[in-house]
PDB file of C-alpha atoms in Angstrom:
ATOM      1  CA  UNK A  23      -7.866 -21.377  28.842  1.00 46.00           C
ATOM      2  CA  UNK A  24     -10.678 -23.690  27.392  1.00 52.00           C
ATOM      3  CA  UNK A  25     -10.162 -27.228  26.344  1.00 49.00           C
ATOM      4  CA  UNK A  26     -10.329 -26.365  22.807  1.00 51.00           C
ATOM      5  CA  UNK A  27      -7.845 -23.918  22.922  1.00 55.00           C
ATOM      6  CA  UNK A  28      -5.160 -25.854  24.055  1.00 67.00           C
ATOM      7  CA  UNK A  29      -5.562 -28.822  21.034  1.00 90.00           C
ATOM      8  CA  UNK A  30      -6.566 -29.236  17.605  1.00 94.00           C
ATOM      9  CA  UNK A  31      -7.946 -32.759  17.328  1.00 94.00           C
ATOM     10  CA  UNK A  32     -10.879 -33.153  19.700  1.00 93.00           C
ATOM     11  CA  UNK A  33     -10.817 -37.122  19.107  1.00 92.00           C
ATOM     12  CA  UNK A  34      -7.634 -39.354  19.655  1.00 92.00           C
ATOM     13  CA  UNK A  35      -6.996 -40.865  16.591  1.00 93.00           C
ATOM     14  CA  UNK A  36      -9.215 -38.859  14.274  1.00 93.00           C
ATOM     15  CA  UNK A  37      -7.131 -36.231  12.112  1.00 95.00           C
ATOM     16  CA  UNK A  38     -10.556 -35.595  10.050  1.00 96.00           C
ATOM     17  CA  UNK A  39     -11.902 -33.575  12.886  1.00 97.00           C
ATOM     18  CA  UNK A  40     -10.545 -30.285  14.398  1.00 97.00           C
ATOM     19  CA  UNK A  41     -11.244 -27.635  16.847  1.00 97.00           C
ATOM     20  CA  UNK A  42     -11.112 -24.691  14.141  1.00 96.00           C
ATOM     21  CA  UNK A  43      -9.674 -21.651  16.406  1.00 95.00           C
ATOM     22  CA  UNK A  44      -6.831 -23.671  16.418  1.00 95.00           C
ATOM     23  CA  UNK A  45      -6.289 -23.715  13.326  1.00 96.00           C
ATOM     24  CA  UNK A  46      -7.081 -20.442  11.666  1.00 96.00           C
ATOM     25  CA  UNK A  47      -4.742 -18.309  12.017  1.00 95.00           C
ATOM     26  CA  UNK A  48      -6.560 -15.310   9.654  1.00 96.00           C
ATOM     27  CA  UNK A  49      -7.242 -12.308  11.906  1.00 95.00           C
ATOM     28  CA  UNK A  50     -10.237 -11.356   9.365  1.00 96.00           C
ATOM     29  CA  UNK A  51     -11.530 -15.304  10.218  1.00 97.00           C
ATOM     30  CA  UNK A  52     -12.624 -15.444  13.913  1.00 97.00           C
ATOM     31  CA  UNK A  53     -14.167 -18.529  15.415  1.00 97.00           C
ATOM     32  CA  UNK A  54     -15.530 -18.996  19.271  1.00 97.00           C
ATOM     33  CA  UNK A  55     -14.820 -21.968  21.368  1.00 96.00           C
ATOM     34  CA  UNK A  56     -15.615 -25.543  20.538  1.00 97.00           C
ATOM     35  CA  UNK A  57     -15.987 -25.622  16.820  1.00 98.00           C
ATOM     36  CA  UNK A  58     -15.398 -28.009  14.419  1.00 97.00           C
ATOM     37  CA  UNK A  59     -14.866 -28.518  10.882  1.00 98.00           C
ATOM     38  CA  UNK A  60     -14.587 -32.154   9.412  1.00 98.00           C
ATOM     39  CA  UNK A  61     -13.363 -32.969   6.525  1.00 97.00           C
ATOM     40  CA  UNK A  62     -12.512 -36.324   5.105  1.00 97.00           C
ATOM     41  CA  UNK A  63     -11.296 -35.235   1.662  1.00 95.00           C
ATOM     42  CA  UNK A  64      -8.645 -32.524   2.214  1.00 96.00           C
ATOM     43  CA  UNK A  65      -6.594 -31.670   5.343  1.00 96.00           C
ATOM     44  CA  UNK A  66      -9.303 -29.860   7.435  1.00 97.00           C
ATOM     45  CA  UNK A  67      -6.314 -28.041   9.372  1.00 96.00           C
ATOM     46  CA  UNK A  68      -6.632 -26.097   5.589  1.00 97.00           C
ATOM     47  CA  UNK A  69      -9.710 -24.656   5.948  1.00 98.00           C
ATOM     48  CA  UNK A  70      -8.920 -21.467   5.806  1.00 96.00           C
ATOM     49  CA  UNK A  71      -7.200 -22.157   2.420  1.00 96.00           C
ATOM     50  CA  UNK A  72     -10.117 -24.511   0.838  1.00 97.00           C
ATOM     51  CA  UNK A  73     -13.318 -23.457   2.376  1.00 98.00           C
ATOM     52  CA  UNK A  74     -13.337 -19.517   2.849  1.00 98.00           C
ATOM     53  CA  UNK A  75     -13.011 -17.969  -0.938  1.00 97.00           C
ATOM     54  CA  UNK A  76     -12.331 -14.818  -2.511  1.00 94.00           C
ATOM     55  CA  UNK A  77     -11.544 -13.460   1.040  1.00 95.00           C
ATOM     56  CA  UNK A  78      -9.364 -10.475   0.235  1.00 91.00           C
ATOM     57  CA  UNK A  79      -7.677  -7.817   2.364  1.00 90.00           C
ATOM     58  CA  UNK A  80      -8.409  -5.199   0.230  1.00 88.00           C
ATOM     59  CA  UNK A  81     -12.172  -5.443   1.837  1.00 89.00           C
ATOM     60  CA  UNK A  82     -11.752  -5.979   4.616  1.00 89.00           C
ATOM     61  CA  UNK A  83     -14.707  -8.186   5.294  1.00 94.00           C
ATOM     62  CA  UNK A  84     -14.725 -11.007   8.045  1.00 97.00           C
ATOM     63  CA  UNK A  85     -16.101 -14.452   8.549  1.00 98.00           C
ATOM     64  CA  UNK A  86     -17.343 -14.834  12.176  1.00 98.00           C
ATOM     65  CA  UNK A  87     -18.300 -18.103  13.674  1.00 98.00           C
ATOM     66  CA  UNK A  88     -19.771 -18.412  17.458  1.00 98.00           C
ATOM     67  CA  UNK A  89     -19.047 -21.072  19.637  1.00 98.00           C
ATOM     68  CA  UNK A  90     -20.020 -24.808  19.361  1.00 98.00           C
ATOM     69  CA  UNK A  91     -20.615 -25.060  15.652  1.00 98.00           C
ATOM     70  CA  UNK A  92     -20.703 -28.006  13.348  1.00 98.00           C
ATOM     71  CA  UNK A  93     -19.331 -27.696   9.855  1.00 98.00           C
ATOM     72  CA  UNK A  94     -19.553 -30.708   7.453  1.00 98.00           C
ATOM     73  CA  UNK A  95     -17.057 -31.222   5.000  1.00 98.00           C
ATOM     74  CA  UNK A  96     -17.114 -28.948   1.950  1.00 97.00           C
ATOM     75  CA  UNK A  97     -19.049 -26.225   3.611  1.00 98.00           C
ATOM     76  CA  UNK A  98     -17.717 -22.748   1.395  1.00 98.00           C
ATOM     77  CA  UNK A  99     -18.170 -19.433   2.234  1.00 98.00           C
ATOM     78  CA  UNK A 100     -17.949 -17.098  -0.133  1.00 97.00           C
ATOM     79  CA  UNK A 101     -16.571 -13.406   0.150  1.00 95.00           C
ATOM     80  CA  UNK A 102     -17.852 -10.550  -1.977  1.00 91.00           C
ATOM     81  CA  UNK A 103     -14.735 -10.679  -4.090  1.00 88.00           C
ATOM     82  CA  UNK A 104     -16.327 -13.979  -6.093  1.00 84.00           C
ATOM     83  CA  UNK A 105     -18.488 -11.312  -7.230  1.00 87.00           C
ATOM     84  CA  UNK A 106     -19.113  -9.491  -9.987  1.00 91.00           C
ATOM     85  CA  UNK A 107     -20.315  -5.861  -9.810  1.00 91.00           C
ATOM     86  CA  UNK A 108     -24.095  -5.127 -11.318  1.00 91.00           C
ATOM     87  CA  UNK A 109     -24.348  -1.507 -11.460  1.00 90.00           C
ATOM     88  CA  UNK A 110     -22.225  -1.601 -13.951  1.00 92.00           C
ATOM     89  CA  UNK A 111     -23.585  -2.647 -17.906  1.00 93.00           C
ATOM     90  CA  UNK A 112     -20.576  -4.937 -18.451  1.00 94.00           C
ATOM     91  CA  UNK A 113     -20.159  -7.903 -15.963  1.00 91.00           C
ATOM     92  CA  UNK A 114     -16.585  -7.730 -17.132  1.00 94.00           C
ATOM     93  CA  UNK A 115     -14.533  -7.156 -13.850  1.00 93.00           C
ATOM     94  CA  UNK A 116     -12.665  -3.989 -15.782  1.00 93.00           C
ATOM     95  CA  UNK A 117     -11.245  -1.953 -12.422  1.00 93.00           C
ATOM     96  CA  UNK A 118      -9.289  -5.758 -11.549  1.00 92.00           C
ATOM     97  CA  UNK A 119      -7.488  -5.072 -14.935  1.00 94.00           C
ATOM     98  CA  UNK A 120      -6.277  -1.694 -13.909  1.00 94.00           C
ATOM     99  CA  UNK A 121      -2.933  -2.013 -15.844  1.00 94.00           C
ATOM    100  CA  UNK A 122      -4.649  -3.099 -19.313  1.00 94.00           C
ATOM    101  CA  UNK A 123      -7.042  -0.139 -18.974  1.00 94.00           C
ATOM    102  CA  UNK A 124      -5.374   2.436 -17.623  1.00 94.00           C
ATOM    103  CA  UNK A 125      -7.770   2.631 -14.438  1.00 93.00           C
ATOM    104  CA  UNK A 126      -6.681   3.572 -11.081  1.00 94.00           C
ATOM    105  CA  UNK A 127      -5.981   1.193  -8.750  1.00 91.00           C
ATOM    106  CA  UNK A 128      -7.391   2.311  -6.199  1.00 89.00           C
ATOM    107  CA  UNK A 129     -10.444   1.896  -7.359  1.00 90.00           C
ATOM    108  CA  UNK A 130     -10.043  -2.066  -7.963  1.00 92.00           C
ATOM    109  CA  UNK A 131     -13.033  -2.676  -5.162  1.00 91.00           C
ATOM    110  CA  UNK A 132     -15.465  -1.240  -7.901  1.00 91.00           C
ATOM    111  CA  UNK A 133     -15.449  -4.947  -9.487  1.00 91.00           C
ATOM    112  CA  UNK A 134     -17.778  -6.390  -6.977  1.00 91.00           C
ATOM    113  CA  UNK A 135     -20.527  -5.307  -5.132  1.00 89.00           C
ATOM    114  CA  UNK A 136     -19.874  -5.558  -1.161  1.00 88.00           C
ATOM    115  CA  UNK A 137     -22.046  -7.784   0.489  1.00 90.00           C
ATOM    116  CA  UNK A 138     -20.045  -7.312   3.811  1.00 92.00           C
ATOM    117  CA  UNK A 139     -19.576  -9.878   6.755  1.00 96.00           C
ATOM    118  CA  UNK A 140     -20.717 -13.277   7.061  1.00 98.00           C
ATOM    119  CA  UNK A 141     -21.771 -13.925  10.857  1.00 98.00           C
ATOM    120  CA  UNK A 142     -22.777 -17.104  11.912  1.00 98.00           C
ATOM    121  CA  UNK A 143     -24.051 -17.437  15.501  1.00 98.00           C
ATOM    122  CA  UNK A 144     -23.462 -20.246  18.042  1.00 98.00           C
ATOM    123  CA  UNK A 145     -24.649 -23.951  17.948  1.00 98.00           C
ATOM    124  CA  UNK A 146     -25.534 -23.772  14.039  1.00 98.00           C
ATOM    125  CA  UNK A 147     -24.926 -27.021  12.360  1.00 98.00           C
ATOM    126  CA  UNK A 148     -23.523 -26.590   8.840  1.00 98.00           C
ATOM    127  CA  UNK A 149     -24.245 -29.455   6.343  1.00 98.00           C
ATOM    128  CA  UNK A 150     -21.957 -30.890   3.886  1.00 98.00           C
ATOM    129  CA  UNK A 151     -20.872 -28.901   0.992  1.00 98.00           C
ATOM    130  CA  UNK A 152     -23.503 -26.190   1.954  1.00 98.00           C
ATOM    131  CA  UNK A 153     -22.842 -22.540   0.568  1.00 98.00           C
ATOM    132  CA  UNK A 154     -22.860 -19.393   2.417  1.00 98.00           C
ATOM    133  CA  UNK A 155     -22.817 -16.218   0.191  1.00 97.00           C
ATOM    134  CA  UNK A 156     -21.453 -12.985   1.513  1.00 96.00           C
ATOM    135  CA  UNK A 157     -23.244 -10.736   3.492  1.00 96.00           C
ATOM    136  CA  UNK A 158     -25.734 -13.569   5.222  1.00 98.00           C
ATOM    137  CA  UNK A 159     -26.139 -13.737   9.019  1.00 98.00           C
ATOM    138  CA  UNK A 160     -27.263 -17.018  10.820  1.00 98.00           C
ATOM    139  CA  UNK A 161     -28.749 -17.309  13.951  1.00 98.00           C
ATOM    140  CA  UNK A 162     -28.004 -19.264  16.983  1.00 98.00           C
ATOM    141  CA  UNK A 163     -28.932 -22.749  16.683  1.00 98.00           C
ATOM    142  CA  UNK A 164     -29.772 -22.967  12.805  1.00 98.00           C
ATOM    143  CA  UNK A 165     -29.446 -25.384  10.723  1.00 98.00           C
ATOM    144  CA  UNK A 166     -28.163 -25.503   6.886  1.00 98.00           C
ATOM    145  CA  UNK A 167     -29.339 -28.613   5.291  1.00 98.00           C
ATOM    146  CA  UNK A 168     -26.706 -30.431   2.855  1.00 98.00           C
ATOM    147  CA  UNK A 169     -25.215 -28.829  -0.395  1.00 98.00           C
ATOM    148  CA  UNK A 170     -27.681 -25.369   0.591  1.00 98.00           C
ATOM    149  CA  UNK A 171     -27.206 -22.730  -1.214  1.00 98.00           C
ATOM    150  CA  UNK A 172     -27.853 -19.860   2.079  1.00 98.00           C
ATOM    151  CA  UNK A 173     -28.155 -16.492  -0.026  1.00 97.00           C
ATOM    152  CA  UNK A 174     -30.260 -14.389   3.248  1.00 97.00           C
ATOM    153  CA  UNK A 175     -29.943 -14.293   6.507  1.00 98.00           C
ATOM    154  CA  UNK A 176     -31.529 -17.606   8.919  1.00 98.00           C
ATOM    155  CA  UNK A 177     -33.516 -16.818  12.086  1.00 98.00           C
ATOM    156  CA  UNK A 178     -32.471 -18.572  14.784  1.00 98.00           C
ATOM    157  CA  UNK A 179     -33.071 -22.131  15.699  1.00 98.00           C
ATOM    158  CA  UNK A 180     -34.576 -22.479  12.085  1.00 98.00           C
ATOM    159  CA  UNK A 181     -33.576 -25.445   9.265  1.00 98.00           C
ATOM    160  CA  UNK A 182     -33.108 -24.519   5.712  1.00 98.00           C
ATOM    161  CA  UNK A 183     -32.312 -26.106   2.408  1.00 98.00           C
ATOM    162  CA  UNK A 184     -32.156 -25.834  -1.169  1.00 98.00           C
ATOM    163  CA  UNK A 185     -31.299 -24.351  -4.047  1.00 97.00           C
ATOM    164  CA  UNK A 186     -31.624 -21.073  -3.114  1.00 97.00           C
ATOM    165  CA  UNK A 187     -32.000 -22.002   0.835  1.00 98.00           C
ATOM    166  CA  UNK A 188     -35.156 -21.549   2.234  1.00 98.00           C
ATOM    167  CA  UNK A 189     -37.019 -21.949   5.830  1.00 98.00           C
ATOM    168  CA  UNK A 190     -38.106 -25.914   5.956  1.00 98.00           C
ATOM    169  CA  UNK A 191     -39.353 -25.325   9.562  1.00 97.00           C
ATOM    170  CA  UNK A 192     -37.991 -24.296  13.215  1.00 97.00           C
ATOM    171  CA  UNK A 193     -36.453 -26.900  15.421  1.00 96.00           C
ATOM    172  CA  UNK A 194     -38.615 -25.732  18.523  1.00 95.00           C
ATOM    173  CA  UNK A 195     -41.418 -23.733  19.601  1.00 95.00           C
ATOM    174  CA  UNK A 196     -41.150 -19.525  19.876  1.00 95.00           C
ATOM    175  CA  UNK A 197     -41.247 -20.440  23.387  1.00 95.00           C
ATOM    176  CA  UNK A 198     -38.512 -22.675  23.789  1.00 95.00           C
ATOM    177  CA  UNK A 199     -36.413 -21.239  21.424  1.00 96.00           C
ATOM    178  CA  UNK A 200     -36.615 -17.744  22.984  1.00 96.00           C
ATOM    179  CA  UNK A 201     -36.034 -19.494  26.254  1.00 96.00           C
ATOM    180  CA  UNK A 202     -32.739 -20.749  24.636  1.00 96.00           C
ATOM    181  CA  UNK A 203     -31.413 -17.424  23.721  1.00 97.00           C
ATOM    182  CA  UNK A 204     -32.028 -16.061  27.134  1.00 96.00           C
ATOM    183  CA  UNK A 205     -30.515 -19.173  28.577  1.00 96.00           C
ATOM    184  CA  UNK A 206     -26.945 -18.836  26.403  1.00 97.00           C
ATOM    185  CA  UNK A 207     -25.719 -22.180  27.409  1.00 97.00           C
ATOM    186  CA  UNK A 208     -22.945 -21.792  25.029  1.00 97.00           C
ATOM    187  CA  UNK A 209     -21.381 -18.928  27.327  1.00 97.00           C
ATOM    188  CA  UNK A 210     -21.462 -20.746  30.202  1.00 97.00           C
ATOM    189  CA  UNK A 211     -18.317 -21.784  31.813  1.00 96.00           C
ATOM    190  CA  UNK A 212     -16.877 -25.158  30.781  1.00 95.00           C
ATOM    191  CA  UNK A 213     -17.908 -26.643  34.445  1.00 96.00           C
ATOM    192  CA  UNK A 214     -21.671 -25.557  34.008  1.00 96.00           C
ATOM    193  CA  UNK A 215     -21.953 -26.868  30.480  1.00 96.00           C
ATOM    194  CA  UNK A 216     -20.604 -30.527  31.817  1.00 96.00           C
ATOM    195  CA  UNK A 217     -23.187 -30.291  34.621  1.00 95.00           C
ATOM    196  CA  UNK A 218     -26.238 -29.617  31.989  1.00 95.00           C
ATOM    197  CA  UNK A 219     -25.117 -31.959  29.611  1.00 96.00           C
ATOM    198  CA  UNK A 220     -27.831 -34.616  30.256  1.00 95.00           C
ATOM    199  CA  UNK A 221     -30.230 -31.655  30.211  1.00 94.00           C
ATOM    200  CA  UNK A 222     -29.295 -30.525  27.106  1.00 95.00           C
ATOM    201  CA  UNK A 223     -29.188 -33.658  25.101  1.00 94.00           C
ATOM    202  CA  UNK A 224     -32.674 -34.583  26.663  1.00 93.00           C
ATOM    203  CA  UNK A 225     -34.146 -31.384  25.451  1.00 92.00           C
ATOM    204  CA  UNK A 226     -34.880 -30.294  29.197  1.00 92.00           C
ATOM    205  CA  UNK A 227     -34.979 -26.331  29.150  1.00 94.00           C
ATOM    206  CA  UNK A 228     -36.772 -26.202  32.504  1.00 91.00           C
ATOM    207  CA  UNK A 229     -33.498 -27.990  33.910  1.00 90.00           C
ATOM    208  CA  UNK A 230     -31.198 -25.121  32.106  1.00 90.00           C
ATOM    209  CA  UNK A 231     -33.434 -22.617  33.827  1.00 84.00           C
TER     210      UNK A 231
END
């Protein structure tokens, strides 16, 4: 068992900050080892509750989260039931209303369109109050600058921003960063990762190798 499955708070004294596996407790919400959420306005042990919308069973659609991740407070992300279908010519969500019109209910999914998953890979910093819509995949290593709206998917070890998000430039080289996600650091057992540590703060791949 990892450090960060055994508590919540990573930092004594700091109830702002906590390891998220511990606690989500969503089976559709999965999160790898190491991550944290911060939040300094609501209880972040809520996060679940205040920061993953519109996530309903009936689509079974999940939010997946590697390992080492930073999320800022306020970071959202948004399931495909905040939509609103556009196939059809009303944006009026008629099949949620299956009572008042007389619509079967099985059909209730034909509100929205289904945008699917939202994946987000390991070591991605997410800013404050940044959006991510259903559907988008991030790479390992990204970065999503503060209040970004992320509507497509981000290549690894890229920063975005903005209203829609888009690419503001890669943190490294092609050649470092595809020497990153051969290296996997992140998998690495916990004893490895504290032996690298200087290495990976300094930026010293070669050292990793």
């Amino acid at each position: 068992m990892t450090i960060s499955e055994k508590k919540v708070y990573p930092r004594t004294g700091d109830r702002q900050t906590v390891y998220l596996q511990s606690v989500v407790t969503d089976p559709r919400i999965m999160v790898g080892k190491y991550t944290m959420y911060n939040d300094f306005a609501n209880d972040p042990g809520d996060f679940q509750k205040n920061n993953v919308l519109y996530h309903y069973p009936v689509n079974d659609d999940k939010l997946i989260i590697g390992k080492f991740c930073s999320i800022a407070c306020g970071a959202k992300f948004i399931f495909t039931s905040g939509n609103h279908t556009l196939k059809s010519l009303s944006t009026y969500p008629f099949p949620i209303f299956f009572e008042e019109w007389d619509l079967a209910v099985a059909n209730v999914t034909e509100a929205w369109d289904n945008k699917g998953d939202i994946v987000i890979g390991n070591d991605v910093w997410i800013g404050y109050e940044a959006v991510i819509m259903s559907g988008v995949t991030i790479g390992d290593g990204a970065i999503i600058g503060t209040r970004a709206l992320v509507t497509k998917d981000v290549p690894p070890y890229t920063i975005v921003g903005g209203v829609p998000a888009k690419p503001l430039r890669k943190r490294f080289s092609e050649e470092a960063a595809a020497s990153l996600l051969e290296i996997r650091w992140w998998e690495w057992p916990d004893e490895r990762i504290k032996e690298n540590i200087s290495a990976i703060q300094a930026g010293n791949i070669q050292a990793l190798k």
